[in-house]
Coordinates of C-alpha atoms in Angstrom, one line a residue:
M271 CA -13.9 16.9 -0.9
G272 CA -15.8 18.7 1.7
I273 CA -16.6 19.6 5.3
R274 CA -19.9 17.1 5.5
S275 CA -18.4 14.2 2.9
L276 CA -14.8 14.3 3.1
F277 CA -13.6 11.2 2.1
G278 CA -16.5 9.1 2.9
F279 CA -19.4 7.8 0.6
S280 CA -21.8 10.3 -0.1
R281 CA -24.5 10.2 -2.8
T282 CA -23.3 8.8 -6.4
R283 CA -23.0 10.6 -9.3
D284 CA -23.4 8.3 -12.2
M285 CA -25.3 10.7 -14.3
P286 CA -24.9 14.5 -15.1
T287 CA -28.2 15.6 -13.6
N288 CA -27.6 14.0 -10.3
T289 CA -27.0 16.4 -7.1
A290 CA -24.2 14.6 -6.1
G291 CA -21.5 16.0 -4.1
S292 CA -18.0 15.3 -4.0
G293 CA -17.8 11.6 -2.7
Y294 CA -14.3 10.3 -1.4
S295 CA -14.2 6.6 -0.9
F296 CA -10.8 6.9 1.2
L297 CA -10.6 8.5 5.0
F298 CA -7.9 10.7 6.8
G299 CA -8.0 8.6 10.0
R300 CA -6.5 5.6 12.2
T301 CA -4.3 3.1 10.1
T302 CA -3.4 -0.2 10.9
S303 CA -0.7 0.8 12.7
G304 CA -2.5 2.5 15.0
K305 CA -1.2 6.1 14.2
P306 CA -4.0 8.5 13.3
V307 CA -3.0 9.9 9.7
N308 CA -4.4 13.5 8.4
E309 CA -2.8 16.2 6.4
R310 CA -1.0 17.6 9.8
T311 CA 0.2 14.5 10.9
A312 CA 1.5 13.4 7.7
M313 CA 3.4 16.4 7.1
Q314 CA 5.3 15.9 10.3
T315 CA 7.1 13.2 8.8
T316 CA 10.2 13.9 6.9
A317 CA 9.7 12.2 3.7
V318 CA 6.1 13.3 3.4
Y319 CA 7.3 17.1 4.1
A320 CA 10.3 16.8 1.8
C321 CA 8.4 15.4 -1.3
V322 CA 5.5 18.0 -0.9
R323 CA 8.1 20.9 -0.8
I324 CA 10.3 19.7 -3.7
L325 CA 7.4 19.7 -5.7
S326 CA 5.6 22.7 -4.7
E327 CA 8.9 24.7 -4.8
T328 CA 10.1 23.4 -8.2
L329 CA 6.3 23.9 -9.8
A330 CA 6.2 27.4 -8.0
S331 CA 9.8 28.6 -9.3
L332 CA 8.9 27.9 -12.9
P333 CA 8.4 30.7 -15.4
L334 CA 4.7 31.1 -15.8
H335 CA 3.8 33.2 -19.0
V336 CA 0.9 34.2 -21.1
Y337 CA 1.3 33.4 -25.1
A338 CA -0.5 34.1 -28.2
Y339 CA -0.2 32.4 -31.6
K340 CA 1.6 33.7 -34.2
D341 CA -0.5 33.9 -37.4
S342 CA 2.9 33.0 -39.3
G343 CA 3.4 30.0 -37.0
G344 CA 4.9 29.7 -33.6
K345 CA 4.2 32.0 -30.3
E346 CA 4.8 35.2 -28.7
L347 CA 4.9 36.5 -25.2
V348 CA 1.9 38.7 -24.4
Y349 CA 2.9 40.9 -21.6
S350 CA 0.2 43.3 -22.2
H351 CA -2.6 40.6 -21.4
P352 CA -4.5 41.1 -18.3
L353 CA -3.4 37.8 -16.9
Y354 CA -0.1 37.9 -17.3
N355 CA 0.9 40.3 -14.5
I356 CA -1.7 38.1 -12.2
L357 CA 0.0 34.8 -13.2
H358 CA 3.9 36.1 -13.8
D359 CA 3.5 38.4 -10.6
E360 CA 0.7 39.0 -8.1
P361 CA -2.3 36.7 -8.0
N362 CA -3.7 38.8 -5.1
P363 CA -2.3 41.8 -3.2
E364 CA -1.3 39.4 -0.3
M365 CA 0.8 36.8 -2.1
T366 CA 3.3 36.6 -4.9
S367 CA 3.1 34.5 -7.7
F368 CA 5.5 32.0 -6.0
V369 CA 3.7 31.5 -2.8
F370 CA 0.4 31.2 -4.5
R371 CA 1.6 28.6 -6.5
E372 CA 3.3 26.6 -3.8
T373 CA 0.3 26.9 -1.8
M374 CA -1.9 25.6 -4.1
M375 CA 0.4 22.8 -5.3
S376 CA 0.7 21.7 -1.5
H377 CA -2.9 21.6 -1.5
L378 CA -2.8 19.2 -4.6
L379 CA -0.1 17.2 -2.8
I380 CA -2.0 16.7 0.3
W381 CA -5.6 16.7 -0.4
G382 CA -5.5 15.8 -3.9
N383 CA -7.3 19.1 -5.1
A384 CA -6.5 22.7 -5.2
Y385 CA -9.0 25.5 -5.1
A386 CA -8.9 29.2 -5.6
Q387 CA -11.6 32.0 -6.0
I388 CA -11.6 34.1 -9.2
I389 CA -12.4 37.5 -8.9
R390 CA -13.8 38.9 -12.2
N391 CA -14.7 42.3 -13.4
G392 CA -18.0 43.2 -15.3
S393 CA -17.0 42.0 -18.4
G394 CA -15.5 38.7 -17.1
R395 CA -12.0 39.8 -16.9
V396 CA -10.1 37.9 -14.0
L397 CA -8.7 40.7 -11.5
G398 CA -7.4 38.0 -8.7
L399 CA -7.1 34.5 -7.5
Y400 CA -7.1 33.7 -3.7
P401 CA -6.7 30.0 -2.5
L402 CA -9.4 27.9 -0.8
L403 CA -8.8 25.5 1.8
P404 CA -9.8 22.0 -0.1
D405 CA -11.1 20.2 3.4
K406 CA -13.9 23.0 3.4
M407 CA -15.1 22.6 -0.2
D408 CA -17.6 20.5 -1.2
V409 CA -18.5 19.9 -5.4
E410 CA -21.8 19.7 -6.1
R411 CA -24.1 19.7 -9.0
D412 CA -28.0 21.7 -9.7
D413 CA -31.0 20.0 -11.3
K414 CA -29.5 21.2 -14.9
G415 CA -26.2 19.2 -14.1
R416 CA -24.1 22.3 -14.0
L417 CA -21.5 22.0 -11.3
Y418 CA -21.1 24.6 -8.2
Y419 CA -19.0 24.7 -5.1
I420 CA -19.8 24.9 -1.5
Y421 CA -17.5 26.6 0.8
A422 CA -17.7 26.4 4.5
R423 CA -16.1 29.3 5.9
Q424 CA -15.4 29.0 9.2
S425 CA -12.0 31.3 9.4
N426 CA -11.0 34.6 8.0
E427 CA -8.5 33.0 5.2
N428 CA -10.0 34.8 2.5
P429 CA -11.0 38.7 2.6
N430 CA -13.6 38.3 -0.2
F431 CA -16.1 36.3 1.9
K432 CA -17.9 38.9 4.8
R433 CA -20.1 36.3 6.6
H434 CA -19.4 32.6 8.0
G435 CA -21.1 29.3 7.4
D436 CA -21.8 27.8 3.6
I437 CA -20.9 30.1 0.5
V438 CA -21.9 29.0 -2.7
L439 CA -19.8 29.5 -5.7
Q440 CA -20.5 29.3 -9.3
Q441 CA -18.1 27.1 -11.3
E442 CA -16.7 30.2 -13.3
D443 CA -15.8 31.8 -9.9
V444 CA -13.6 28.6 -8.9
L445 CA -10.2 27.7 -10.2
H446 CA -9.9 23.9 -9.6
I447 CA -7.1 21.7 -10.4
P448 CA -8.0 18.1 -9.7
G449 CA -5.7 15.5 -8.9
L450 CA -6.1 11.6 -9.7
G451 CA -9.4 10.7 -9.3
F452 CA -12.2 8.0 -10.8
D453 CA -14.6 10.7 -11.7
G454 CA -12.5 13.4 -13.7
L455 CA -14.1 16.0 -11.4
V456 CA -12.5 15.7 -7.9
G457 CA -9.2 14.1 -7.2
Y458 CA -8.3 11.4 -4.2
S459 CA -5.7 12.7 -1.3
P460 CA -2.5 10.8 -2.0
I461 CA -2.0 10.8 1.9
A462 CA -5.9 9.0 2.5
M463 CA -4.9 6.4 -0.5
A464 CA -1.8 5.5 1.2
K465 CA -2.5 6.6 4.9
N466 CA -1.1 3.1 6.1
A467 CA 2.5 3.9 4.8
V468 CA 2.4 7.1 6.3
G469 CA 1.0 5.4 9.5
I470 CA 3.7 3.1 9.6
T471 CA 6.4 5.9 9.0
L472 CA 4.9 7.8 11.9
A473 CA 4.8 4.9 14.1
C474 CA 8.5 4.5 13.2
E475 CA 9.3 7.9 14.3
E476 CA 7.6 7.4 17.6
Y477 CA 9.3 4.0 18.4
G478 CA 12.7 5.6 17.8
A479 CA 12.0 8.7 19.9
S480 CA 10.6 6.5 22.6
F481 CA 13.7 4.3 22.3
F482 CA 16.1 7.2 23.2
A483 CA 13.6 8.6 25.5
N484 CA 14.0 5.5 27.7
G485 CA 17.8 5.7 27.5
A486 CA 18.6 4.1 24.1
N487 CA 17.8 0.8 26.1
P488 CA 15.1 -1.8 25.5
G489 CA 12.8 -2.6 27.9
G490 CA 13.4 -5.4 30.8
V491 CA 12.6 -6.7 34.1
L492 CA 13.9 -6.2 37.8
E493 CA 14.2 -10.0 39.3
H494 CA 14.0 -10.0 43.3
P495 CA 14.9 -13.4 44.9
G496 CA 12.1 -12.5 47.6
V497 CA 8.5 -10.9 47.5
L498 CA 8.4 -7.3 47.3
K499 CA 6.0 -5.4 49.4
D500 CA 5.6 -2.2 46.7
P501 CA 6.9 -3.3 43.5
S502 CA 5.8 0.5 42.0
K503 CA 8.3 2.0 44.4
V504 CA 11.3 -0.2 43.1
R505 CA 10.2 0.5 39.7
E506 CA 10.0 4.3 40.1
S507 CA 13.0 4.4 41.7
W508 CA 14.8 2.9 38.9
N509 CA 13.0 5.0 36.5
A510 CA 14.3 7.9 38.6
V511 CA 17.8 7.0 38.1
Y512 CA 18.3 5.4 34.9
Q513 CA 15.2 6.2 32.4
G514 CA 16.0 8.8 29.7
A515 CA 18.8 9.6 27.3
N516 CA 20.5 11.7 30.2
N517 CA 20.8 8.7 32.2
A518 CA 22.3 6.2 29.4
H519 CA 25.4 4.3 30.3
K520 CA 24.9 4.9 34.1
V521 CA 26.0 2.2 36.4
A522 CA 23.3 0.3 37.7
V523 CA 23.5 -0.6 41.4
L524 CA 21.2 -3.5 42.4
E525 CA 20.4 -4.7 45.8
E526 CA 18.8 -7.7 47.6
G527 CA 20.2 -9.9 44.9
M528 CA 18.1 -8.4 42.3
K529 CA 18.8 -8.9 38.5
Y530 CA 18.0 -6.9 35.7
Q531 CA 16.7 -9.2 32.7
Q532 CA 16.7 -7.6 29.0
I533 CA 13.3 -8.8 27.4
G534 CA 13.1 -6.2 24.4
I535 CA 14.2 -6.7 21.0
P536 CA 17.8 -4.9 20.1
P537 CA 17.0 -2.3 17.3
E538 CA 19.7 -4.1 15.2
E539 CA 17.6 -7.1 15.3
A540 CA 14.6 -5.9 14.9
Q541 CA 16.2 -4.1 11.6
F542 CA 14.5 -0.6 13.1
L543 CA 17.0 1.4 11.1
E544 CA 16.2 -0.5 8.0
T545 CA 12.4 -0.1 8.1
R546 CA 13.0 3.8 8.4
K547 CA 15.1 3.6 5.3
F548 CA 12.3 1.7 3.4
Q549 CA 9.3 4.0 4.7
I550 CA 11.3 7.0 3.1
N551 CA 11.6 5.5 -0.2
E552 CA 7.8 4.1 0.3
I553 CA 6.8 7.8 0.6
A554 CA 9.0 9.0 -2.3
R555 CA 7.4 6.0 -4.4
L556 CA 4.1 7.6 -3.7
Y557 CA 5.0 10.9 -5.1
R558 CA 7.5 9.5 -7.4
I559 CA 10.5 11.7 -6.2
P560 CA 14.1 10.1 -7.0
P561 CA 15.3 9.0 -3.7
H562 CA 18.3 11.3 -4.0
M563 CA 16.2 14.1 -3.7
V564 CA 14.9 13.0 0.1
G565 CA 18.4 12.4 0.9
D566 CA 19.1 8.7 0.0
L567 CA 22.0 8.4 -2.0
E568 CA 22.7 4.5 -1.7
K569 CA 22.1 3.8 -5.2
S570 CA 23.1 7.2 -6.8
S571 CA 26.3 8.1 -8.1
F572 CA 27.7 11.2 -10.1
S573 CA 27.4 9.1 -13.3
N574 CA 23.6 8.9 -13.0
I575 CA 22.5 11.3 -10.5
E576 CA 22.1 13.9 -13.7
Q577 CA 19.8 11.4 -15.3
Q578 CA 17.7 10.7 -12.3
S579 CA 17.0 14.7 -12.3
L580 CA 16.0 14.6 -16.1
E581 CA 13.5 11.8 -15.5
F582 CA 12.4 13.6 -12.3
V583 CA 11.4 16.5 -14.6
K584 CA 10.0 14.2 -17.5
Y585 CA 8.2 11.5 -15.3
T586 CA 7.3 13.7 -12.2
L587 CA 7.1 17.1 -12.7
D588 CA 5.7 17.3 -16.8
P589 CA 2.5 15.5 -15.6
W590 CA 1.9 18.0 -12.8
V591 CA 2.8 20.9 -15.5
I592 CA 0.5 19.8 -18.2
R593 CA -2.2 19.5 -15.2
W594 CA -1.8 23.0 -14.3
E595 CA -1.9 24.6 -17.8
Q596 CA -4.5 23.1 -19.0
S597 CA -6.6 23.9 -15.6
L598 CA -5.8 27.6 -15.8
Q599 CA -6.5 28.0 -19.4
K600 CA -9.9 26.1 -18.9
A601 CA -10.9 28.2 -16.0
L602 CA -9.1 32.0 -16.7
L603 CA -9.4 32.6 -20.6
L604 CA -12.4 33.8 -21.6
S605 CA -14.2 31.6 -24.2
G606 CA -12.9 33.9 -27.3
E607 CA -9.6 33.8 -25.9
K608 CA -9.0 30.0 -26.1
G609 CA -8.1 29.8 -29.8
K610 CA -5.8 32.7 -29.3
Y611 CA -3.7 32.5 -26.2
F612 CA -2.4 29.7 -24.1
I613 CA -0.6 29.7 -20.8
K614 CA 2.5 27.7 -20.3
L615 CA 5.1 27.1 -17.4
N616 CA 8.6 26.5 -18.7
V617 CA 10.8 23.7 -17.9
D618 CA 13.4 24.2 -20.2
G619 CA 15.9 25.5 -17.6
L620 CA 15.7 22.3 -15.3
L621 CA 16.6 20.2 -18.6
R622 CA 19.7 22.3 -19.4
G623 CA 22.7 20.0 -18.8
D624 CA 26.2 21.5 -17.7
Y625 CA 27.8 24.6 -19.3
E626 CA 30.1 22.1 -21.9
S627 CA 27.0 20.3 -22.8
R628 CA 24.9 23.4 -23.2
M629 CA 27.6 25.3 -25.5
N630 CA 28.2 22.2 -27.6
G631 CA 24.6 21.8 -28.2
Y632 CA 24.2 25.4 -29.0
A633 CA 27.2 24.9 -31.7
T634 CA 25.6 22.2 -33.4
G635 CA 22.4 24.4 -33.6
R636 CA 24.3 27.2 -34.8
Q637 CA 26.5 25.7 -37.5
N638 CA 23.2 23.5 -38.8
G639 CA 21.1 26.3 -39.0
W640 CA 18.4 26.2 -36.7
L641 CA 19.5 28.5 -34.0
S642 CA 20.4 31.9 -34.3
S643 CA 22.7 34.4 -32.0
N644 CA 19.6 35.6 -30.3
D645 CA 17.8 32.3 -30.0
I646 CA 20.9 31.0 -27.8
R647 CA 21.2 34.6 -25.8
E648 CA 17.5 34.2 -25.0
M649 CA 17.8 30.5 -23.5
E650 CA 21.0 31.8 -21.5
D651 CA 19.3 34.7 -20.3
M652 CA 21.2 37.3 -22.0
N653 CA 20.0 40.4 -23.6
P654 CA 19.8 40.0 -27.5
I655 CA 21.8 41.4 -30.5
P656 CA 20.5 44.2 -32.2
E657 CA 18.7 42.6 -35.6
E658 CA 20.8 44.9 -37.9
E659 CA 24.0 43.2 -36.4
G660 CA 22.9 39.8 -37.5
G661 CA 21.5 38.8 -34.1
N662 CA 18.7 37.0 -36.0
Q663 CA 20.6 35.5 -38.7
Y664 CA 20.6 31.8 -39.4
L665 CA 23.7 30.2 -40.8
I666 CA 24.9 27.3 -42.2
N667 CA 28.4 25.7 -43.2
G668 CA 29.3 26.5 -47.2
N669 CA 30.0 22.9 -47.9
M670 CA 26.4 21.8 -47.1
C671 CA 23.5 21.7 -49.8
K672 CA 20.4 19.6 -50.7
L673 CA 20.4 16.1 -51.6
K674 CA 18.7 16.8 -54.7
D675 CA 21.7 19.5 -55.7
A676 CA 24.4 16.9 -55.1
G677 CA 26.7 16.8 -58.0
L678 CA 25.0 19.7 -59.7
F679 CA 28.1 21.9 -59.9
A680 CA 30.1 19.0 -61.2
G681 CA 27.4 18.4 -64.1
K682 CA 27.7 22.4 -65.0
Q683 CA 31.1 22.2 -65.1
S684 CA 31.2 19.0 -67.8
E685 CA 28.2 20.9 -69.9
K686 CA 31.0 24.1 -70.0
Q687 CA 33.6 21.6 -71.2
E688 CA 31.4 19.9 -74.0
E689 CA 30.4 23.2 -75.5
P690 CA 33.7 24.0 -77.1
Q691 CA 34.0 20.5 -78.5
Q692 CA 30.7 20.9 -80.0
L693 CA 31.4 24.1 -81.7
N694 CA 34.9 22.5 -83.0
G695 CA 32.9 19.6 -84.8
K696 CA 30.5 22.0 -86.3
R697 CA 33.3 24.2 -87.7
G698 CA 35.2 21.2 -89.1
K699 CA 32.1 20.6 -90.9
R700 CA 31.9 23.6 -92.5

């Protein structure tokens, strides 16, 4: 995906020893609707902007932590790990974690790839992360089959680059999060893949703007019973008085027997509004966004909107979260750390129901012994109860027992009743 082979056929990459670049087979550019589509014109449509914003802001707002595997099982937060502050708070001195992830996610949704330069110290530890523009990046292989990146710097977006032109970056110096692609190395741009759908949306918006600019009236012709010496003068005088939204509904005065004949198709007959509405759903389908999240509430109700929101987390957000987590672990953890630590984006907060449902769920977990008071307080973002006060105790109802122990108490009681009878029988024999 680079400045030289952006979305065009370049060299093939069938063998890992090839020196092939990031080849795309789908181009940004003109569509069948006649509207040019690229990353910037696409973002001018409200549907694309809304979908990109929803996914970018949602992923950027998720808690991002570094965990360590415990020897006894489970996990624990590792605040002291060098990556924790970088990922959770400040990837570089110019950006917060939210802004960094929002920027990277928007690159991923528009171009299909997200790149960031990794700044390391002498021991390989990560010191900072700086986003790189995807449309300036090429992915190549050297003669030994190892990946490397070529960044075409033409502006001052990255303070670590001191010169302009092509800059070669090794694989360990680049965090690359690829989207859906056919080779597993470089992702395809969703906008480039669906450029015709985006082009129709742009054409509909332009038609609507032109419709209102012309006084919200379709085109027509002025008929004159005679021969006009200067038709352009008549047309210009008509437009000067009646064209434009500010001149709509003015009373037209026709002279010399002229008649106005409408020849355009009224918007209600052309189903202009229905077309625009369908295109919004088309873009939402592209990014797998529930329609109600981009303002289409036709098929949403109070009873199903919560379920649609949960499905958004499960089917839309989760794949992106996993893609992020695995890419971060692969690029940022040292080889000796990958069996000890892992990076996690927490989506539990998005899956929480309403207050009453949460309290009922906590009560069930508490009464059945698989949630302690501190477990519940942690999920509700509350301070823990001290351990000496029982905050970490797991309780269970006293009337519950193991299946194999069912009837054990009754059996012991019958044994106690049989013992005196046996003693009495022995005494009688004496």
